[in-house]
Short mmCIF file of C-alpha atoms and ligand atoms in Angstrom, two decimals:
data_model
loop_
_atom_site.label_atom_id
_atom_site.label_comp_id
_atom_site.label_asym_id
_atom_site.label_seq_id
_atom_site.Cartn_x
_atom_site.Cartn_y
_atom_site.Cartn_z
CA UNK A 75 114.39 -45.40 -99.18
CA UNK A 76 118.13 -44.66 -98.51
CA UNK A 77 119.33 -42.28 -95.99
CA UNK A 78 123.66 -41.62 -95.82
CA UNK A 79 123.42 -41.04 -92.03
CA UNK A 80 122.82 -43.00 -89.07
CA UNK A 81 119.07 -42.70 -87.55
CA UNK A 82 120.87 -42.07 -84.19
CA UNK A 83 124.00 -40.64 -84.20
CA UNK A 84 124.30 -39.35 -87.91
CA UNK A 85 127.83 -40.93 -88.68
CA UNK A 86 127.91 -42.98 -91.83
CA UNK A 87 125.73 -45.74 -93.09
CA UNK A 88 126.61 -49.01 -93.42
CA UNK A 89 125.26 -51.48 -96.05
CA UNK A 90 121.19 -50.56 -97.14
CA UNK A 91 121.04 -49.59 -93.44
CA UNK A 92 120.38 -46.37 -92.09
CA UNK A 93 122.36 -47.44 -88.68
CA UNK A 94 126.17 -47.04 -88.14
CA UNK A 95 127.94 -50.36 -87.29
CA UNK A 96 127.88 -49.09 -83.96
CA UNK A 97 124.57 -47.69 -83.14
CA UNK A 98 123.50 -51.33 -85.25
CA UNK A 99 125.49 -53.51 -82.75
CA UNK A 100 124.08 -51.47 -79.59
CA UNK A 101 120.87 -51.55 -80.44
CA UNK A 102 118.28 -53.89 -77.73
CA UNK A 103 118.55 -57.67 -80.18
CA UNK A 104 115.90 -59.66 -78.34
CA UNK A 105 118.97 -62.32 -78.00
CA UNK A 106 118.02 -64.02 -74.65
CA UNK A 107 114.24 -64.88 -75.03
CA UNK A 108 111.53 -67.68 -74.20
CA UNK A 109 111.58 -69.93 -76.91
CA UNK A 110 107.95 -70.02 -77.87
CA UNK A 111 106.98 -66.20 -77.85
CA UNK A 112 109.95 -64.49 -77.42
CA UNK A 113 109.29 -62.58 -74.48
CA UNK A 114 112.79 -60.99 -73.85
CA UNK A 115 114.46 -62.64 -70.56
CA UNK A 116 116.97 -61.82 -68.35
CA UNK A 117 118.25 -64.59 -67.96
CA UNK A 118 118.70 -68.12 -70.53
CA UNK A 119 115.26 -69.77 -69.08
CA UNK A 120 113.84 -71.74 -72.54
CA UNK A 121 110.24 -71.07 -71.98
CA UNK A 122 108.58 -67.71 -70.13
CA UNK A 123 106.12 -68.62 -67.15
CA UNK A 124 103.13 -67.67 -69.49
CA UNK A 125 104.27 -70.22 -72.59
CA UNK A 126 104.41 -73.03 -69.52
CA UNK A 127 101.00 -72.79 -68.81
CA UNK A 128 99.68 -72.09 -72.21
CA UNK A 129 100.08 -73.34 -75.87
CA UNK A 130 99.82 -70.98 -78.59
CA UNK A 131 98.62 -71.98 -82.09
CA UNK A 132 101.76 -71.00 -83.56
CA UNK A 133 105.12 -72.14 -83.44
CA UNK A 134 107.88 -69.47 -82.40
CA UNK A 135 108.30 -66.22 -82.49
CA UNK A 136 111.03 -64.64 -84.37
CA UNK A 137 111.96 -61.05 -82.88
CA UNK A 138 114.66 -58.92 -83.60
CA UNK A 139 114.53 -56.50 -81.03
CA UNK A 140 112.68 -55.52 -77.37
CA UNK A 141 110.27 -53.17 -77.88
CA UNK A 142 112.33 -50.55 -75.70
CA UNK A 143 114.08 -47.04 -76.61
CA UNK A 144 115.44 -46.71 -79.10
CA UNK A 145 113.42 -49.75 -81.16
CA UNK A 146 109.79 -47.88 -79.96
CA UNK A 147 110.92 -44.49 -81.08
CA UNK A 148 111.64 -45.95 -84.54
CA UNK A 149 108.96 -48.06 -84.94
CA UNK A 150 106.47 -45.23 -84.09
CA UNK A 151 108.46 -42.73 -86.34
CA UNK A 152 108.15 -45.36 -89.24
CA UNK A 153 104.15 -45.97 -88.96
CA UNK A 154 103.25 -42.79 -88.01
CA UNK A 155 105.21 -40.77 -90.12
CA UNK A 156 105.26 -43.13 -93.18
CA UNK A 157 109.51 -43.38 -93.11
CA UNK A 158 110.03 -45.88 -95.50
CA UNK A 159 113.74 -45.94 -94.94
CA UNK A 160 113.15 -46.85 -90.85
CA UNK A 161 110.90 -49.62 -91.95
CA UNK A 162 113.32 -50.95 -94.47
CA UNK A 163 116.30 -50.91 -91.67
CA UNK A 164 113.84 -52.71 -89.38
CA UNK A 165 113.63 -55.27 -91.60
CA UNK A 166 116.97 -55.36 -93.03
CA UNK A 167 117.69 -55.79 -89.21
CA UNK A 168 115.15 -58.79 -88.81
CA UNK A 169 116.48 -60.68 -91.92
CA UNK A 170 119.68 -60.69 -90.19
CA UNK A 171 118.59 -61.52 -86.97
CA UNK A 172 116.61 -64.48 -88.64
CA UNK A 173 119.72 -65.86 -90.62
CA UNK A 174 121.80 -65.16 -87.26
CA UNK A 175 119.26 -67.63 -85.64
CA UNK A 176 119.04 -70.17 -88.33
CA UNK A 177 115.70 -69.47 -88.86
CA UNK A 178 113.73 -72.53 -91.48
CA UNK A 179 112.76 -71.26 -94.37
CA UNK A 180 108.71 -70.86 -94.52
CA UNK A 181 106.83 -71.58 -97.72
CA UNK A 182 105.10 -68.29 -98.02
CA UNK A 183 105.06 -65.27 -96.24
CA UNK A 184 101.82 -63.54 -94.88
CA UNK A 185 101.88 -60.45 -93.59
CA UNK A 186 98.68 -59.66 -90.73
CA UNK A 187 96.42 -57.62 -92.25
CA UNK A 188 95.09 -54.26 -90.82
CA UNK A 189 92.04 -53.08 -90.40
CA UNK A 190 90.41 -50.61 -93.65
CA UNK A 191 89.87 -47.80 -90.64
CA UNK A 192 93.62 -48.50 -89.56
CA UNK A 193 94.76 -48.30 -93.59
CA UNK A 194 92.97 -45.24 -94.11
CA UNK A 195 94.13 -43.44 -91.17
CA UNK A 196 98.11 -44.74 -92.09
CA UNK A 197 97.72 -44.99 -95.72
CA UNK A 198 100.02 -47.65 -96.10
CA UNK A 199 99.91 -51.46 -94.31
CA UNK A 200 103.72 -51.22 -92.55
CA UNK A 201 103.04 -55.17 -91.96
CA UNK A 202 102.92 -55.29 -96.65
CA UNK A 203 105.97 -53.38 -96.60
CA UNK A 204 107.81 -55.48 -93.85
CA UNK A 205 106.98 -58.57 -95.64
CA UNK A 206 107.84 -57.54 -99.22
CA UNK A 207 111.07 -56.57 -98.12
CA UNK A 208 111.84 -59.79 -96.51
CA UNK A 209 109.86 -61.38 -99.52
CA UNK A 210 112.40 -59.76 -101.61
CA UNK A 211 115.46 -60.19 -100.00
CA UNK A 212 114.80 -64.10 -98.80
CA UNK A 213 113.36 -64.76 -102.20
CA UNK A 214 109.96 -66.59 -100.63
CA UNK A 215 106.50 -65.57 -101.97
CA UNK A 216 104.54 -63.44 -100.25
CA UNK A 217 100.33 -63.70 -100.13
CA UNK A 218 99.28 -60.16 -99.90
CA UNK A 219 95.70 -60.12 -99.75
CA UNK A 220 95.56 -63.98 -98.02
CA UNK A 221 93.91 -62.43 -94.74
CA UNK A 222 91.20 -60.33 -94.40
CA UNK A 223 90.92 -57.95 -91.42
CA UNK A 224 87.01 -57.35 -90.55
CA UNK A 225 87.85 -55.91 -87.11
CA UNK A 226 85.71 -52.44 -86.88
CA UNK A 227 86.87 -51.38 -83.45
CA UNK A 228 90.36 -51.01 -82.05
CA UNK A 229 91.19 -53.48 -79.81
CA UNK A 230 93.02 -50.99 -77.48
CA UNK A 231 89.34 -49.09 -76.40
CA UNK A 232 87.99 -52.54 -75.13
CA UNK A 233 88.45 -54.68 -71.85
CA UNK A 234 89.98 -58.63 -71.84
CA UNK A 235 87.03 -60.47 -72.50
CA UNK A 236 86.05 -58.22 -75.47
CA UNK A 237 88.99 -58.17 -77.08
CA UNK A 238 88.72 -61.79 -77.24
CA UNK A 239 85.43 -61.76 -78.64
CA UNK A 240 86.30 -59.34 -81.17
CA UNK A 241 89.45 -60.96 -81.83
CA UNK A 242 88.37 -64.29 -82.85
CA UNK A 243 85.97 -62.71 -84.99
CA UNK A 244 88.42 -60.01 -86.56
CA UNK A 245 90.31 -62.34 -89.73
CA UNK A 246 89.20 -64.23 -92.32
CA UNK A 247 90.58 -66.12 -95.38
CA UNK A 248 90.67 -65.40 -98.60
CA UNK A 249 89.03 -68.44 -100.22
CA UNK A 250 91.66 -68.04 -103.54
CA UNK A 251 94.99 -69.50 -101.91
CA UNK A 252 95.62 -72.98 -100.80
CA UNK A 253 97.30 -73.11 -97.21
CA UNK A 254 97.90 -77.19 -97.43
CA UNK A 255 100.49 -78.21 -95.77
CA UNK A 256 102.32 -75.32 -95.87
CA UNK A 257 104.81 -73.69 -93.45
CA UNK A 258 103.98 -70.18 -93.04
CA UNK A 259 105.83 -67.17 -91.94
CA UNK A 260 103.58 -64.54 -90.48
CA UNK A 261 104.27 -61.21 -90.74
CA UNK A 262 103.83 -58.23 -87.61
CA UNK A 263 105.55 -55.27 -86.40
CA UNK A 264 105.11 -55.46 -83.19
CA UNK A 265 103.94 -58.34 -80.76
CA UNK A 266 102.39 -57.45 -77.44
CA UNK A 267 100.55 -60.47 -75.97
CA UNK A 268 100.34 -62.82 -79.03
CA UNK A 269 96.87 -62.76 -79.26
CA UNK A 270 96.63 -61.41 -82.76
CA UNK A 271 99.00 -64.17 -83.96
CA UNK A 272 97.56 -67.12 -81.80
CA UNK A 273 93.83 -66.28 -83.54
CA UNK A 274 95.74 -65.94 -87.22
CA UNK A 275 97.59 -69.09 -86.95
CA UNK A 276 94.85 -71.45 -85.32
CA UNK A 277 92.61 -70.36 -88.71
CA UNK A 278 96.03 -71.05 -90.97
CA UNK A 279 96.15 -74.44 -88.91
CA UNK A 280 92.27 -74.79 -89.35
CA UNK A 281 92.80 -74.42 -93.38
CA UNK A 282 95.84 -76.99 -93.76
CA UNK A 283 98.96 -74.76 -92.86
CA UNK A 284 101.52 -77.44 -91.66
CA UNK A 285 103.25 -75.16 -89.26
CA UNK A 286 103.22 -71.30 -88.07
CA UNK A 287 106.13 -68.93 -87.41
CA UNK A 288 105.79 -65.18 -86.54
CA UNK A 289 108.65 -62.93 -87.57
CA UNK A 290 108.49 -59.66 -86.40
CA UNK A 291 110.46 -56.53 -85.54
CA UNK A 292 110.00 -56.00 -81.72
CA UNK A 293 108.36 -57.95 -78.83
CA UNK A 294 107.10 -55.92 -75.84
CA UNK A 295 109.02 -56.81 -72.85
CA UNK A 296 105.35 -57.69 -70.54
CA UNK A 297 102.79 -59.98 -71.51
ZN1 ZN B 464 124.99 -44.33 -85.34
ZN1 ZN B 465 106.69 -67.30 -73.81
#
């Protein structure tokens, strides 16, 4: 999981990172976002014109980075290509994004689960390995197998009001674990509309959860 040269410019490391300080300080830190979802902003506004009009289920969102070049690039070279060390950096990157933002501490950490069709394709859940790093370095337990993913169709092949259908249907519970009145750190790589991680945390919400927070590495920059 360690590489001696930077992803981008191949200068030396710094810390577990596979970034040079500079290539780490230039990189696109979703710094000036709405409050609620973290849509990245231009300018300091605290809540997007979407979060005005509609409440989520779940707290904040917790971004690191805009989902732009060259954040996209390594995200897709870490799932698709199974590069451990990207995903690590990613994550070393959102634990220090968190603690930059005085994050609260959640309870437990659950990463959102994947499909089995999306596992098998992958072999490996890149949501798991983002939240056992952070489990690991933030020293909060994480609930591997609390969700269940039943979805059977990707939700990119099907139009809005399908996708909502199939995405209120798509996670379950695992009966074993006790949510009560926890706070609860939910786990993504990516966040596009929020959809995924409104449905999650309603259910969390539904089973006791006292509050929801998504952490995750990049946040598209439309709804
Ligand atoms: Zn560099
Ligand atoms: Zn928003």
């Amino acid at each position: 999981m360690f590489k001696a040269n930077c992803l981008l410019c191949n200068d030396k490391t710094v810390n577990q990172l596979a970034l040079c300080s500079k290539c780490y300080a230039d990189l696109p830190w979703n710094n000036s976002r709405c409050k609620v979802c973290a849509l990245p902003l231009t300018e300091e506004q605290k809540t997007c014109p979407y979060c005005a009009n509609l409440k989520f289920s779940f707290n904040q969102v917790f971004s690191a980075f805009s989902y732009i070049f060259p954040i996209d690039i390594l995200v897709k070279d870490f799932k698709n290509n199974a590069k451990f060390y990207i995903g690590k950096t990613l994550t070393l990157c959102l634990i220090d994004y968190l603690r930059r933002n005085n994050f609260n501490y959640p309870d437990i950490l659950i990463p959102v689960a994947s499909s089995n069709k999306a596992m098998l394709e992958r072999g490996f859940s890149q949501t798991i390995l983002i939240a056992k790093i952070m489990a690991r370095h933030l020293k909060i337990p994480m609930l591997k197998n609390a969700l269940i993913c039943d979805k059977n169709h990707a939700q990119k092949q099907l139009d809005a009001l399908s996708r909502k259908a199939n995405l209120a249907n798509a996670f379950r519970l695992n009966g074993k674990f006790n949510f009560n009145n926890q706070h609860i750190g939910l786990i993504d790589d990516v966040l596009t509309t929020g959809a995924t991680a409104d449905v999650i945390s309603h259910l969390l919400l539904n089973n006791g959860a006292k509050y929801v927070d998504v952490y995750c590495i990049a946040r598209t920059t439309l709804h």
